[in-house]
Amino acid sequence: MAQDMQVFLFGDQTYDLVPDLRQLLRCNTKPILSAFLEQSHYVIRAQSATWLSPEEQQRSRSSNLAHLLQKYSDGDLNPAFQVALHSLTQLACFINHYEEPGRPYPSPGRKYVVGLCTGALAAAAISSSSSLSELLPAAVHTVQVALRLGLLANDMKDRIETPTQESPREWSAAFFDMTEAAAVSALVEFDSVTPVPCKLRPWIGATSSKAITISGPPSVLRRLIKGRALGQYKSRTLPIFLPSHTPQLFSIQDVEKVLEATNPVTWSRYNAKLPVLSGATGKSDWGGSFVSLLHRAVRECLMEPVRWDGVSDSVTKIARSLEVKCVAVTPVGTNLEHSMSSSLKDITKVQIEPLKSSDSPLFDTVPVGKAKLAIVGMSGRFPEAPTPEAFWDLLRQRP
């Protein structure tokens, strides 16, 4: 069925990036993808050298992106690299898909981009470009911004609470079947019986109809989960290892610090070609610049909670106003596509269209000139047979 509307959905850091990025690193037949991965590794190394301590620089030093990913997978990197690698993976998935022959870059016209948390960074670059060659420099710069964002949040984490080897590291937990009003009430109760300094108080980081995400220092979050105020709700800690989405820790000055290396003049010709829906409000920015979209993305990551219901409602309203017969939802680094599909299915048909590279297996992506060569030889003495061929004939004749 032909789509009338397409929504690109870029998710947050709860998505496991490792399998996707490992697969992308095995593809070396696409020059733009290869250039993006190589240049991104370079800016990650360069940015690390200007921000990290000598000890952390040594720990994060890597010969290539595959080496860096292995260190991340082994838990040898500080959490700032998760932010950079998450944005990098989303952008690489997009480039990999549209570098296939016969797949034109998305053009304006009933196409919308949704960015949740760090997904808003990739959304800014993609919506502000009209081709892969134009996207390449913006995508590399976005990876730099993502790492700066992660490093700033990591500095805040270390000032508030540095975990020991045995202590929990997660800064967020999802509480299921809970309303936002109930979450607010529970946090007020927790604050009244567990006095902590303002910067240590837990906060609401994300809301949806099925769960509320509450964030805070790991030690405080553990007490909250086990306490009376929220003990009745089923909960699950999330793989988020940095503070985010709260003005009690971050300010607009922090946003500006993250974007210090983003020169508006350099990106003056990059303007939004596709509308981007905010993960904090659900509202769209049409015609904004790449720099303004990055500014909004960083501000939302640091200072504003994600409101999934608002995003779903906005997409539903757009689909209803356009009277579309089918909406294609394209998830990029997220598992929320089915949740969006559920919110749309009452008014239109929905197709889930993941990004793909090709239908060929991964081993077909290796160029013939670089394929490994196996030379197999055989020799032996075979009873009752003068040659190997005669020996096989003899075996076939045996019952």
mmCIF file of N, CA and C in Angstrom, residues 32-148:
data_model
loop_
_atom_site.group_PDB
_atom_site.id
_atom_site.type_symbol
_atom_site.label_atom_id
_atom_site.label_comp_id
_atom_site.label_asym_id
_atom_site.label_seq_id
_atom_site.Cartn_x
_atom_site.Cartn_y
_atom_site.Cartn_z
ATOM 1 N N ILE A 32 29.879 7.129 1.295
ATOM 2 C CA ILE A 32 29.418 8.184 2.211
ATOM 3 C C ILE A 32 29.327 7.639 3.626
ATOM 4 N N LEU A 33 28.804 6.430 3.775
ATOM 5 C CA LEU A 33 28.744 5.808 5.101
ATOM 6 C C LEU A 33 30.146 5.633 5.669
ATOM 7 N N SER A 34 31.067 5.132 4.866
ATOM 8 C CA SER A 34 32.443 4.932 5.336
ATOM 9 C C SER A 34 33.083 6.254 5.749
ATOM 10 N N ALA A 35 32.851 7.306 4.954
ATOM 11 C CA ALA A 35 33.403 8.623 5.288
ATOM 12 C C ALA A 35 32.810 9.142 6.590
ATOM 13 N N PHE A 36 31.511 8.950 6.773
ATOM 14 C CA PHE A 36 30.862 9.406 8.001
ATOM 15 C C PHE A 36 31.435 8.690 9.222
ATOM 16 N N LEU A 37 31.565 7.380 9.150
ATOM 17 C CA LEU A 37 32.075 6.620 10.290
ATOM 18 C C LEU A 37 33.514 7.012 10.612
ATOM 19 N N GLU A 38 34.332 7.179 9.585
ATOM 20 C CA GLU A 38 35.734 7.547 9.799
ATOM 21 C C GLU A 38 35.860 8.955 10.375
ATOM 22 N N GLN A 39 35.123 9.911 9.810
ATOM 23 C CA GLN A 39 35.209 11.290 10.291
ATOM 24 C C GLN A 39 34.615 11.433 11.693
ATOM 25 N N SER A 40 33.578 10.664 11.982
ATOM 26 C CA SER A 40 32.978 10.715 13.318
ATOM 27 C C SER A 40 33.958 10.218 14.371
ATOM 28 N N HIS A 41 34.676 9.156 14.048
ATOM 29 C CA HIS A 41 35.684 8.661 14.989
ATOM 30 C C HIS A 41 36.758 9.725 15.224
ATOM 31 N N TYR A 42 37.120 10.437 14.165
ATOM 32 C CA TYR A 42 38.130 11.490 14.299
ATOM 33 C C TYR A 42 37.642 12.595 15.236
ATOM 34 N N VAL A 43 36.400 13.074 15.066
ATOM 35 C CA VAL A 43 35.933 14.177 15.916
ATOM 36 C C VAL A 43 35.733 13.708 17.356
ATOM 37 N N ILE A 44 35.375 12.443 17.546
ATOM 38 C CA ILE A 44 35.259 11.915 18.905
ATOM 39 C C ILE A 44 36.625 11.927 19.588
ATOM 40 N N ARG A 45 37.646 11.495 18.872
ATOM 41 C CA ARG A 45 38.997 11.504 19.446
ATOM 42 C C ARG A 45 39.469 12.934 19.713
ATOM 43 N N ALA A 46 39.223 13.833 18.765
ATOM 44 C CA ALA A 46 39.668 15.221 18.926
ATOM 45 C C ALA A 46 38.956 15.893 20.091
ATOM 46 N N GLN A 47 37.647 15.667 20.211
ATOM 47 C CA GLN A 47 36.885 16.284 21.290
ATOM 48 C C GLN A 47 37.291 15.716 22.641
ATOM 49 N N SER A 48 37.570 14.422 22.673
ATOM 50 C CA SER A 48 38.010 13.784 23.915
ATOM 51 C C SER A 48 39.319 14.392 24.404
ATOM 52 N N ALA A 49 40.201 14.711 23.461
ATOM 53 C CA ALA A 49 41.510 15.261 23.824
ATOM 54 C C ALA A 49 41.401 16.641 24.456
ATOM 55 N N THR A 50 40.347 17.383 24.132
ATOM 56 C CA THR A 50 40.199 18.737 24.667
ATOM 57 C C THR A 50 39.363 18.782 25.943
ATOM 58 N N TRP A 51 38.662 17.699 26.261
ATOM 59 C CA TRP A 51 37.727 17.742 27.387
ATOM 60 C C TRP A 51 38.129 16.794 28.515
ATOM 61 N N LEU A 52 38.632 15.613 28.175
ATOM 62 C CA LEU A 52 38.871 14.579 29.175
ATOM 63 C C LEU A 52 40.206 14.762 29.882
ATOM 64 N N SER A 53 40.299 14.206 31.073
ATOM 65 C CA SER A 53 41.562 14.178 31.803
ATOM 66 C C SER A 53 42.517 13.210 31.105
ATOM 67 N N PRO A 54 43.830 13.347 31.339
ATOM 68 C CA PRO A 54 44.784 12.422 30.707
ATOM 69 C C PRO A 54 44.457 10.956 30.980
ATOM 70 N N GLU A 55 44.006 10.663 32.196
ATOM 71 C CA GLU A 55 43.666 9.276 32.538
ATOM 72 C C GLU A 55 42.484 8.781 31.702
ATOM 73 N N GLU A 56 41.447 9.614 31.582
ATOM 74 C CA GLU A 56 40.285 9.223 30.790
ATOM 75 C C GLU A 56 40.614 9.178 29.304
ATOM 76 N N GLN A 57 41.491 10.070 28.847
ATOM 77 C CA GLN A 57 41.926 10.014 27.447
ATOM 78 C C GLN A 57 42.584 8.680 27.145
ATOM 79 N N GLN A 58 43.415 8.232 28.059
ATOM 80 C CA GLN A 58 44.097 6.954 27.858
ATOM 81 C C GLN A 58 43.086 5.810 27.816
ATOM 82 N N ARG A 59 42.099 5.877 28.698
ATOM 83 C CA ARG A 59 41.099 4.805 28.766
ATOM 84 C C ARG A 59 40.227 4.760 27.518
ATOM 85 N N SER A 60 39.972 5.925 26.914
ATOM 86 C CA SER A 60 39.076 5.976 25.751
ATOM 87 C C SER A 60 39.821 5.928 24.423
ATOM 88 N N ARG A 61 41.165 5.876 24.460
ATOM 89 C CA ARG A 61 41.939 5.894 23.224
ATOM 90 C C ARG A 61 41.602 4.663 22.382
ATOM 91 N N SER A 62 41.401 4.892 21.076
ATOM 92 C CA SER A 62 41.000 3.795 20.190
ATOM 93 C C SER A 62 41.614 3.991 18.814
ATOM 94 N N SER A 63 41.923 2.883 18.164
ATOM 95 C CA SER A 63 42.540 2.941 16.838
ATOM 96 C C SER A 63 41.522 3.163 15.734
ATOM 97 N N ASN A 64 40.287 2.749 15.967
ATOM 98 C CA ASN A 64 39.218 2.942 14.991
ATOM 99 C C ASN A 64 37.883 2.854 15.711
ATOM 100 N N LEU A 65 36.810 3.029 14.966
ATOM 101 C CA LEU A 65 35.482 3.051 15.577
ATOM 102 C C LEU A 65 35.096 1.684 16.136
ATOM 103 N N ALA A 66 35.497 0.617 15.468
ATOM 104 C CA ALA A 66 35.204 -0.725 15.975
ATOM 105 C C ALA A 66 35.873 -0.947 17.330
ATOM 106 N N HIS A 67 37.086 -0.441 17.476
ATOM 107 C CA HIS A 67 37.808 -0.535 18.744
ATOM 108 C C HIS A 67 37.083 0.261 19.829
ATOM 109 N N LEU A 68 36.623 1.461 19.478
ATOM 110 C CA LEU A 68 35.885 2.290 20.437
ATOM 111 C C LEU A 68 34.585 1.609 20.849
ATOM 112 N N LEU A 69 33.885 1.018 19.885
ATOM 113 C CA LEU A 69 32.634 0.324 20.192
ATOM 114 C C LEU A 69 32.880 -0.851 21.129
ATOM 115 N N GLN A 70 33.973 -1.568 20.924
ATOM 116 C CA GLN A 70 34.281 -2.692 21.805
ATOM 117 C C GLN A 70 34.537 -2.211 23.228
ATOM 118 N N LYS A 71 35.240 -1.089 23.362
ATOM 119 C CA LYS A 71 35.469 -0.529 24.695
ATOM 120 C C LYS A 71 34.149 -0.118 25.344
ATOM 121 N N TYR A 72 33.261 0.461 24.538
ATOM 122 C CA TYR A 72 31.944 0.831 25.063
ATOM 123 C C TYR A 72 31.182 -0.407 25.513
ATOM 124 N N SER A 73 31.184 -1.439 24.672
ATOM 125 C CA SER A 73 30.472 -2.673 24.987
ATOM 126 C C SER A 73 31.025 -3.340 26.242
ATOM 127 N N ASP A 74 32.334 -3.217 26.456
ATOM 128 C CA ASP A 74 32.972 -3.812 27.635
ATOM 129 C C ASP A 74 32.789 -2.963 28.890
ATOM 130 N N GLY A 75 32.197 -1.772 28.749
ATOM 131 C CA GLY A 75 31.984 -0.901 29.897
ATOM 132 C C GLY A 75 33.204 -0.113 30.312
ATOM 133 N N ASP A 76 34.149 0.085 29.382
ATOM 134 C CA ASP A 76 35.390 0.782 29.716
ATOM 135 C C ASP A 76 35.341 2.291 29.470
ATOM 136 N N LEU A 77 34.228 2.800 28.927
ATOM 137 C CA LEU A 77 34.122 4.226 28.618
ATOM 138 C C LEU A 77 33.169 4.906 29.586
ATOM 139 N N ASN A 78 33.382 6.198 29.793
ATOM 140 C CA ASN A 78 32.428 6.914 30.631
ATOM 141 C C ASN A 78 31.129 7.132 29.847
ATOM 142 N N PRO A 79 30.020 7.399 30.538
ATOM 143 C CA PRO A 79 28.706 7.422 29.883
ATOM 144 C C PRO A 79 28.547 8.470 28.790
ATOM 145 N N ALA A 80 29.433 9.457 28.736
ATOM 146 C CA ALA A 80 29.320 10.480 27.690
ATOM 147 C C ALA A 80 29.390 9.866 26.300
ATOM 148 N N PHE A 81 30.153 8.796 26.161
ATOM 149 C CA PHE A 81 30.317 8.175 24.847
ATOM 150 C C PHE A 81 29.033 7.490 24.384
ATOM 151 N N GLN A 82 28.184 7.108 25.319
ATOM 152 C CA GLN A 82 26.900 6.528 24.929
ATOM 153 C C GLN A 82 26.082 7.529 24.129
ATOM 154 N N VAL A 83 26.110 8.789 24.541
ATOM 155 C CA VAL A 83 25.356 9.828 23.838
ATOM 156 C C VAL A 83 25.878 9.986 22.417
ATOM 157 N N ALA A 84 27.203 10.061 22.269
ATOM 158 C CA ALA A 84 27.800 10.230 20.943
ATOM 159 C C ALA A 84 27.543 9.025 20.055
ATOM 160 N N LEU A 85 27.735 7.827 20.586
ATOM 161 C CA LEU A 85 27.553 6.618 19.781
ATOM 162 C C LEU A 85 26.092 6.391 19.427
ATOM 163 N N HIS A 86 25.195 6.842 20.280
ATOM 164 C CA HIS A 86 23.768 6.720 19.973
ATOM 165 C C HIS A 86 23.408 7.591 18.776
ATOM 166 N N SER A 87 23.829 8.849 18.795
ATOM 167 C CA SER A 87 23.565 9.733 17.654
ATOM 168 C C SER A 87 24.267 9.227 16.398
ATOM 169 N N LEU A 88 25.504 8.786 16.556
ATOM 170 C CA LEU A 88 26.264 8.269 15.422
ATOM 171 C C LEU A 88 25.542 7.086 14.779
ATOM 172 N N THR A 89 25.042 6.171 15.594
ATOM 173 C CA THR A 89 24.370 4.977 15.063
ATOM 174 C C THR A 89 23.097 5.342 14.318
ATOM 175 N N GLN A 90 22.311 6.251 14.864
ATOM 176 C CA GLN A 90 21.086 6.667 14.176
ATOM 177 C C GLN A 90 21.403 7.290 12.823
ATOM 178 N N LEU A 91 22.372 8.165 12.792
ATOM 179 C CA LEU A 91 22.744 8.817 11.533
ATOM 180 C C LEU A 91 23.321 7.808 10.546
ATOM 181 N N ALA A 92 24.120 6.875 11.030
ATOM 182 C CA ALA A 92 24.698 5.856 10.154
ATOM 183 C C ALA A 92 23.620 4.943 9.581
ATOM 184 N N CYS A 93 22.627 4.584 10.382
ATOM 185 C CA CYS A 93 21.513 3.765 9.882
ATOM 186 C C CYS A 93 20.788 4.483 8.749
ATOM 187 N N PHE A 94 20.563 5.773 8.925
ATOM 188 C CA PHE A 94 19.870 6.564 7.909
ATOM 189 C C PHE A 94 20.704 6.645 6.635
ATOM 190 N N ILE A 95 21.983 6.955 6.769
ATOM 191 C CA ILE A 95 22.863 7.054 5.599
ATOM 192 C C ILE A 95 22.956 5.710 4.887
ATOM 193 N N ASN A 96 23.109 4.653 5.647
ATOM 194 C CA ASN A 96 23.219 3.311 5.079
ATOM 195 C C ASN A 96 21.995 2.964 4.233
ATOM 196 N N HIS A 97 20.829 3.320 4.724
ATOM 197 C CA HIS A 97 19.582 3.032 4.010
ATOM 198 C C HIS A 97 19.484 3.818 2.708
ATOM 199 N N TYR A 98 19.736 5.114 2.774
ATOM 200 C CA TYR A 98 19.521 5.970 1.600
ATOM 201 C C TYR A 98 20.716 6.004 0.654
ATOM 202 N N GLU A 99 21.802 5.329 1.013
ATOM 203 C CA GLU A 99 22.894 5.198 0.049
ATOM 204 C C GLU A 99 22.682 4.003 -0.884
ATOM 205 N N GLU A 100 21.647 3.225 -0.624
ATOM 206 C CA GLU A 100 21.294 2.147 -1.544
ATOM 207 C C GLU A 100 20.807 2.735 -2.868
ATOM 208 N N PRO A 101 21.133 2.124 -3.995
ATOM 209 C CA PRO A 101 20.647 2.614 -5.297
ATOM 210 C C PRO A 101 19.124 2.649 -5.347
ATOM 211 N N GLY A 102 18.598 3.717 -5.935
ATOM 212 C CA GLY A 102 17.154 3.828 -6.112
ATOM 213 C C GLY A 102 16.392 4.334 -4.910
ATOM 214 N N ARG A 103 17.096 4.814 -3.884
ATOM 215 C CA ARG A 103 16.415 5.352 -2.708
ATOM 216 C C ARG A 103 16.732 6.842 -2.589
ATOM 217 N N PRO A 104 15.872 7.700 -3.098
ATOM 218 C CA PRO A 104 16.137 9.143 -3.026
ATOM 219 C C PRO A 104 16.007 9.662 -1.602
ATOM 220 N N TYR A 105 16.757 10.699 -1.300
ATOM 221 C CA TYR A 105 16.692 11.345 0.015
ATOM 222 C C TYR A 105 15.272 11.861 0.237
ATOM 223 N N PRO A 106 14.729 11.723 1.452
ATOM 224 C CA PRO A 106 13.357 12.187 1.709
ATOM 225 C C PRO A 106 13.174 13.658 1.344
ATOM 226 N N SER A 107 12.141 13.929 0.581
ATOM 227 C CA SER A 107 11.856 15.296 0.144
ATOM 228 C C SER A 107 10.629 15.819 0.876
ATOM 229 N N PRO A 108 10.465 17.143 0.944
ATOM 230 C CA PRO A 108 9.308 17.713 1.637
ATOM 231 C C PRO A 108 7.994 17.227 1.047
ATOM 232 N N GLY A 109 6.992 17.158 1.893
ATOM 233 C CA GLY A 109 5.675 16.726 1.464
ATOM 234 C C GLY A 109 5.172 15.576 2.308
ATOM 235 N N ARG A 110 4.449 15.866 3.368
ATOM 236 C CA ARG A 110 3.842 14.859 4.235
ATOM 237 C C ARG A 110 4.877 13.915 4.846
ATOM 238 N N LYS A 111 6.050 14.425 5.090
ATOM 239 C CA LYS A 111 7.082 13.680 5.812
ATOM 240 C C LYS A 111 7.451 14.483 7.054
ATOM 241 N N TYR A 112 7.486 13.788 8.196
ATOM 242 C CA TYR A 112 7.726 14.445 9.474
ATOM 243 C C TYR A 112 8.818 13.687 10.229
ATOM 244 N N VAL A 113 9.567 14.435 11.040
ATOM 245 C CA VAL A 113 10.664 13.858 11.810
ATOM 246 C C VAL A 113 10.389 14.096 13.290
ATOM 247 N N VAL A 114 10.448 13.024 14.077
ATOM 248 C CA VAL A 114 10.253 13.115 15.522
ATOM 249 C C VAL A 114 11.562 12.750 16.206
ATOM 250 N N GLY A 115 12.025 13.596 17.109
ATOM 251 C CA GLY A 115 13.251 13.315 17.850
ATOM 252 C C GLY A 115 12.988 13.290 19.341
ATOM 253 N N LEU A 116 13.209 12.140 19.968
ATOM 254 C CA LEU A 116 13.018 11.987 21.408
ATOM 255 C C LEU A 116 14.370 12.023 22.106
ATOM 256 N N CYS A 117 14.525 12.932 23.052
ATOM 257 C CA CYS A 117 15.775 13.054 23.807
ATOM 258 C C CYS A 117 16.941 13.211 22.832
ATOM 259 N N THR A 118 17.974 12.360 22.923
ATOM 260 C CA THR A 118 19.133 12.502 22.049
ATOM 261 C C THR A 118 18.799 12.225 20.591
ATOM 262 N N GLY A 119 17.664 11.579 20.325
ATOM 263 C CA GLY A 119 17.236 11.383 18.945
ATOM 264 C C GLY A 119 16.956 12.690 18.232
ATOM 265 N N ALA A 120 16.707 13.751 18.996
ATOM 266 C CA ALA A 120 16.456 15.061 18.389
ATOM 267 C C ALA A 120 17.703 15.618 17.710
ATOM 268 N N LEU A 121 18.879 15.174 18.122
ATOM 269 C CA LEU A 121 20.116 15.648 17.492
ATOM 270 C C LEU A 121 20.218 15.136 16.060
ATOM 271 N N ALA A 122 20.037 13.831 15.882
ATOM 272 C CA ALA A 122 20.061 13.259 14.531
ATOM 273 C C ALA A 122 18.936 13.831 13.689
ATOM 274 N N ALA A 123 17.769 14.027 14.307
ATOM 275 C CA ALA A 123 16.626 14.590 13.582
ATOM 276 C C ALA A 123 16.953 15.974 13.034
ATOM 277 N N ALA A 124 17.687 16.773 13.792
ATOM 278 C CA ALA A 124 18.043 18.127 13.351
ATOM 279 C C ALA A 124 18.897 18.089 12.094
ATOM 280 N N ALA A 125 19.899 17.218 12.070
ATOM 281 C CA ALA A 125 20.796 17.139 10.909
ATOM 282 C C ALA A 125 20.071 16.624 9.679
ATOM 283 N N ILE A 126 19.271 15.589 9.847
ATOM 284 C CA ILE A 126 18.592 14.961 8.705
ATOM 285 C C ILE A 126 17.542 15.885 8.112
ATOM 286 N N SER A 127 16.797 16.566 8.961
ATOM 287 C CA SER A 127 15.741 17.447 8.458
ATOM 288 C C SER A 127 16.310 18.687 7.775
ATOM 289 N N SER A 128 17.553 19.050 8.091
ATOM 290 C CA SER A 128 18.163 20.265 7.542
ATOM 291 C C SER A 128 18.975 20.009 6.279
ATOM 292 N N SER A 129 18.955 18.788 5.782
ATOM 293 C CA SER A 129 19.729 18.424 4.594
ATOM 294 C C SER A 129 18.793 17.949 3.493
ATOM 295 N N SER A 130 19.273 18.034 2.261
ATOM 296 C CA SER A 130 18.462 17.596 1.123
ATOM 297 C C SER A 130 19.127 16.483 0.321
ATOM 298 N N SER A 131 20.301 16.037 0.767
ATOM 299 C CA SER A 131 20.999 14.939 0.104
ATOM 300 C C SER A 131 21.998 14.349 1.088
ATOM 301 N N LEU A 132 22.493 13.156 0.785
ATOM 302 C CA LEU A 132 23.478 12.538 1.667
ATOM 303 C C LEU A 132 24.787 13.315 1.682
ATOM 304 N N SER A 133 25.182 13.858 0.534
ATOM 305 C CA SER A 133 26.422 14.638 0.498
ATOM 306 C C SER A 133 26.298 15.901 1.346
ATOM 307 N N GLU A 134 25.104 16.474 1.392
ATOM 308 C CA GLU A 134 24.872 17.643 2.240
ATOM 309 C C GLU A 134 24.768 17.232 3.700
ATOM 310 N N LEU A 135 24.201 16.055 3.946
ATOM 311 C CA LEU A 135 24.053 15.569 5.316
ATOM 312 C C LEU A 135 25.394 15.240 5.961
ATOM 313 N N LEU A 136 26.350 14.752 5.187
ATOM 314 C CA LEU A 136 27.607 14.245 5.746
ATOM 315 C C LEU A 136 28.273 15.215 6.722
ATOM 316 N N PRO A 137 28.578 16.463 6.345
ATOM 317 C CA PRO A 137 29.230 17.356 7.322
ATOM 318 C C PRO A 137 28.336 17.684 8.514
ATOM 319 N N ALA A 138 27.028 17.827 8.274
ATOM 320 C CA ALA A 138 26.110 18.114 9.382
ATOM 321 C C ALA A 138 26.038 16.935 10.342
ATOM 322 N N ALA A 139 26.064 15.730 9.798
ATOM 323 C CA ALA A 139 26.006 14.535 10.638
ATOM 324 C C ALA A 139 27.261 14.406 11.496
ATOM 325 N N VAL A 140 28.420 14.654 10.909
ATOM 326 C CA VAL A 140 29.672 14.585 11.669
ATOM 327 C C VAL A 140 29.669 15.629 12.785
ATOM 328 N N HIS A 141 29.206 16.830 12.473
ATOM 329 C CA HIS A 141 29.144 17.873 13.508
ATOM 330 C C HIS A 141 28.153 17.486 14.604
ATOM 331 N N THR A 142 27.075 16.826 14.237
ATOM 332 C CA THR A 142 26.090 16.396 15.227
ATOM 333 C C THR A 142 26.700 15.402 16.208
ATOM 334 N N VAL A 143 27.550 14.517 15.726
ATOM 335 C CA VAL A 143 28.239 13.582 16.619
ATOM 336 C C VAL A 143 29.126 14.350 17.597
ATOM 337 N N GLN A 144 29.784 15.398 17.117
ATOM 338 C CA GLN A 144 30.598 16.237 17.999
ATOM 339 C C GLN A 144 29.731 16.892 19.074
ATOM 340 N N VAL A 145 28.589 17.436 18.666
ATOM 341 C CA VAL A 145 27.677 18.064 19.626
ATOM 342 C C VAL A 145 27.181 17.032 20.635
ATOM 343 N N ALA A 146 26.862 15.835 20.163
ATOM 344 C CA ALA A 146 26.371 14.783 21.057
ATOM 345 C C ALA A 146 27.411 14.429 22.114
ATOM 346 N N LEU A 147 28.676 14.341 21.708
ATOM 347 C CA LEU A 147 29.716 14.032 22.689
ATOM 348 C C LEU A 147 29.886 15.177 23.678
ATOM 349 N N ARG A 148 29.858 16.410 23.205
ATOM 350 C CA ARG A 148 29.956 17.559 24.111
ATOM 351 C C ARG A 148 28.791 17.553 25.101
#
